[in-house]
C-alpha positions as a printed Julia matrix, in Angstrom:
302×3 Matrix{Float64}:
  82.09   2.93  126.14
  78.44   3.25  127.04
  78.31   7.06  126.82
  80.41   6.92  123.59
  77.46   4.79  122.49
  74.58   6.87  124.01
  76.01  10.41  122.67
  76.01   9.7   119.29
  72.69   8.12  119.09
  71.23  11.05  120.8
  73.16  13.39  118.39
  71.27  11.53  115.57
  68.01  11.78  117.12
  68.35  15.38  117.37
  69.81  15.9   114.02
  66.89  13.83  112.46
  64.42  15.97  114.58
  66.07  18.98  113.24
  66.12  18.02  109.81
  62.54  16.68  109.89
  61.37  19.94  111.18
  63.06  21.89  108.5
  62.22  19.7   105.59
  59.19  17.61  106.25
  56.88  20.4   108.17
  56.01  24.17  107.47
  58.68  26.44  109.07
  59.16  30.19  108.86
  62.79  29.55  109.03
  63.81  29.83  105.25
  61.25  32.67  104.95
  63.34  34.72  107.7
  66.53  33.72  105.91
  65.46  35.01  102.96
  64.21  38.4   104.19
  67.54  38.74  105.94
  69.5   38.0   102.89
  67.34  40.76  101.09
  67.71  43.1   103.67
  71.55  42.78  103.78
  71.92  43.23  100.27
  69.69  46.2    99.99
  71.3   47.94  103.16
  74.58  47.67  101.35
  72.94  49.07   97.85
  71.63  52.13   99.73
  74.38  52.95  102.13
  77.18  52.53   99.81
  76.45  51.94   96.07
  73.42  54.22   95.83
  75.51  57.21   97.56
  78.65  56.82   95.46
  76.39  56.35   92.22
  74.4   59.87   93.16
  77.75  61.41   93.62
  79.0   60.13   90.31
  75.5   61.77   88.74
  74.0   58.24   87.75
  70.6   58.63   86.51
  68.17  58.65   89.33
  65.47  56.32   87.89
  68.11  53.95   87.39
  69.15  53.96   90.88
  65.57  53.65   92.19
  64.83  50.75   89.66
  65.79  48.17   92.44
  63.6   49.51   95.01
  60.73  49.5    92.62
  61.13  45.86   91.62
  61.45  45.33   95.52
  58.02  46.55   96.1
  56.62  44.44   93.54
  58.47  41.7    94.53
  57.15  42.09   98.12
  53.62  42.5    96.98
  53.98  38.99   94.89
  55.78  37.27   97.98
  52.68  38.09  100.23
  50.18  37.18   97.67
  52.15  33.7    96.95
  52.59  33.03  100.86
  49.21  33.91  101.99
  46.97  32.86   98.96
  45.06  29.51   98.73
  47.06  27.37   96.21
  44.48  25.14   95.48
  43.61  23.39   98.58
  41.44  20.09   98.11
  38.35  20.05  100.38
  35.0   18.02  100.32
  33.29  20.95   99.13
  35.16  21.78   96.25
  36.19  18.23   95.53
  33.37  17.34   92.99
  34.23  20.28   90.81
  37.88  19.9    90.69
  37.37  16.51   89.85
  36.07  17.8    86.4
  38.67  20.22   85.51
  41.57  17.89   84.01
  41.16  14.6    82.39
  43.59  11.46   83.81
  46.33  10.99   81.58
  46.49   7.17   82.46
  50.28   7.29   83.08
  51.08   9.86   85.78
  47.5   10.63   86.86
  45.39   7.36   87.32
  41.82   7.43   88.11
  40.35   5.91   91.19
  43.51   6.75   93.19
  42.68   7.52   96.75
  44.69   9.87   99.11
  45.12   7.71  102.12
  45.53  10.99  104.57
  42.74  12.97  102.94
  40.64  10.15  102.14
  39.42  11.62   98.95
  39.9   10.48   95.34
  42.92  12.4    93.78
  41.92  14.77   91.07
  44.29  14.65   87.77
  47.34  16.51   88.39
  46.81  17.03   92.07
  49.12  15.83   94.91
  49.21  15.49   98.55
  51.77  17.78  100.08
  53.34  16.14  103.28
  54.36  19.75  104.74
  50.64  21.17  104.69
  49.01  17.68  105.14
  46.5   18.74  102.31
  45.88  17.81   98.68
  46.41  20.5    96.07
  44.87  21.11   92.76
  47.33  21.29   89.95
  50.18  20.63   92.53
  53.65  22.17   91.41
  55.88  22.11   94.52
  56.07  23.25   98.13
  58.4   26.47   98.48
  60.08  26.66  101.48
  60.83  30.41  100.69
  57.61  31.27  100.5
  56.47  28.67  103.2
  53.54  27.66  101.17
  52.57  25.29   98.2
  52.6   26.35   94.74
  49.38  25.21   93.05
  46.87  26.45   90.4
  45.6   29.37   92.41
  48.89  31.02   93.33
  51.23  29.98   90.36
  50.98  33.42   88.9
  51.95  35.17   91.95
  54.96  32.64   92.23
  55.89  33.38   88.39
  56.18  36.88   88.98
  57.57  36.83   92.23
  60.58  34.84   90.8
  60.98  36.82   87.57
  60.83  40.13   89.74
  63.39  38.61   92.07
  65.74  37.84   89.2
  65.49  41.09   87.55
  66.02  42.74   91.08
  69.51  40.66   91.39
  70.39  41.61   88.0
  69.67  45.38   88.2
  71.89  45.57   91.62
  74.48  43.35   89.88
  74.41  46.06   86.96
  74.6   49.27   88.71
  77.26  47.9    91.12
  79.2   46.57   88.23
  78.68  50.09   86.36
  80.1   52.02   89.5
  83.32  50.03   89.83
  83.97  50.61   85.98
  83.22  54.02   86.28
  85.63  54.33   89.2
  88.16  52.59   87.38
  87.79  54.71   84.25
  87.81  58.23   86.36
  91.2   57.07   88.14
  92.74  56.05   84.94
  94.1   52.92   86.86
  94.11  50.75   83.52
  96.97  52.73   82.33
  99.02  52.86   85.3
 101.63  50.26   86.82
 102.54  48.72   90.0
 105.76  47.5    91.51
 105.62  44.1    92.83
 107.43  42.46   96.04
 110.75  41.87   94.12
 110.68  45.62   92.9
 110.02  44.93   89.12
 107.36  47.17   87.64
 104.35  45.75   86.12
 101.27  47.14   83.95
  98.06  46.86   85.53
  96.19  43.56   85.1
  92.61  42.54   85.65
  93.51  40.26   88.39
  95.62  43.27   90.28
  92.65  45.3    89.36
  90.13  43.24   91.15
  92.42  42.74   94.12
  92.4   46.6    94.33
  88.9   46.99   94.18
  88.36  44.38   96.89
  90.47  46.16   99.05
  89.25  49.45   98.49
  85.49  48.45   98.56
  85.45  45.1   100.01
  81.61  44.57  101.15
  80.91  46.02   97.56
  82.69  43.66   95.7
  81.66  40.62   97.85
  78.01  41.86   97.66
  78.46  41.93   93.5
  79.93  38.49   93.46
  76.89  37.45   95.43
  74.33  39.05   93.55
  75.82  37.91   90.06
  75.88  34.5    91.36
  72.32  34.81   92.61
  71.36  36.14   89.12
  72.63  33.06   87.25
  70.96  30.71   89.57
  67.47  32.39   89.78
  67.69  33.19   86.0
  68.23  29.37   85.45
  65.03  28.32   87.38
  63.23  31.33   86.03
  63.83  29.81   82.56
  62.77  26.6    83.61
  59.5   27.7    85.03
  58.86  29.59   82.05
  59.67  25.94   79.97
  57.08  24.49   82.4
  54.63  27.24   81.72
  54.76  27.16   78.06
  54.42  23.4    77.85
  51.85  23.49   80.81
  53.66  21.07   82.9
  54.37  21.43   86.77
  57.57  20.74   88.38
  56.17  17.48   89.93
  54.93  16.43   86.28
  58.16  17.02   84.82
  60.03  15.06   87.73
  57.51  12.1    87.53
  57.78  11.97   83.46
  61.35  11.86   83.63
  61.22   8.72   85.58
  59.12   6.9    83.14
  60.31   8.61   79.89
  58.75  11.24   77.91
  57.37  11.61   74.52
  55.07  13.9    72.59
  53.85  11.29   70.36
  53.53   7.7    71.87
  51.85   6.78   74.98
  52.48   3.1    74.93
  55.4    1.21   73.26
  53.94  -2.32   72.07
  57.37  -3.89   71.81
  58.3   -3.99   75.44
  55.28  -2.63   76.89
  56.99   0.09   78.57
  54.66   3.18   79.62
  55.87   6.57   77.78
  54.68   9.71   79.07
  52.77  12.22   76.83
  51.74  15.58   77.93
  48.03  15.68   77.32
  47.65  19.17   78.99
  49.6   21.1    76.41
  47.16  23.4    74.43
  49.41  25.77   72.45
  52.07  28.03   73.85
  49.38  31.0    74.26
  46.77  28.84   76.02
  49.27  27.27   78.21
  50.66  30.59   79.28
  47.07  31.92   79.83
  46.57  29.17   82.09
  48.71  30.09   84.59
  47.29  33.67   84.94
  43.69  32.23   84.59
  43.36  28.81   85.97
  40.39  26.7    84.06
  37.04  26.11   85.71
  34.27  23.81   85.11
  32.06  26.2    83.59
  34.72  26.88   81.01
  35.33  23.05   80.37
  31.48  22.94   79.63
  31.72  25.83   77.02
  34.52  23.93   75.12
């Protein structure tokens, strides 16, 4: 009985340590996983899809497009993971305090970070992964093992966009190859005999099963990249929405909890505080701020 109680307790402690290691401290595990998945997809694309499409005389530029996107994606990945996201230090604290005004709802003046022992500038947040406060904090991305803040948000945006287009391009070329195989074999006009000996016209389900048995890895990769395109596309659209409205993921999440409005900041009826985005300056200026973060000198000019 004692052993039965001790073993689950030890397992719980080990599980808690592993989870803490993965989700509460900086770790390269997700970076390695991300690179391994990318390598597996490109290996399959190169050794099978590219070769088959080349034999079917697909346009060379179309076949090279995923590699061109990969080069840009790797460049943005390195910049995003190695760049300073906007770490607040004692030397830059005074200047960063002047960049943004406090909205009085999500960001209150006079709030001190207990870890960094400094007053938090507006739109900043302390990252528990990196143990630092970050200027215009968006989120901590485990896939690049770095925070996303004011100074590397542009790299993350391009990284996410190229990753989405890259997955879509591979999905498109792979699907085009399978469609070409079906058309050249004239399979859609054929028939098959089932287990009972009855003849049936070729249906979509039979066609998919046949392609999966003939090209199992290619069909599996196609399903994976299609799912990846949908997920990344949705997340890319969400980040575009945040950029065009001059919000961060942190601000969007916090504003959902207190309610949001573009007109009201305080409802006198029940004294419920409602968030108003005071940082939006119009679509063009909001998008420009991602690629060129404001400085103290720019604020003084205004």
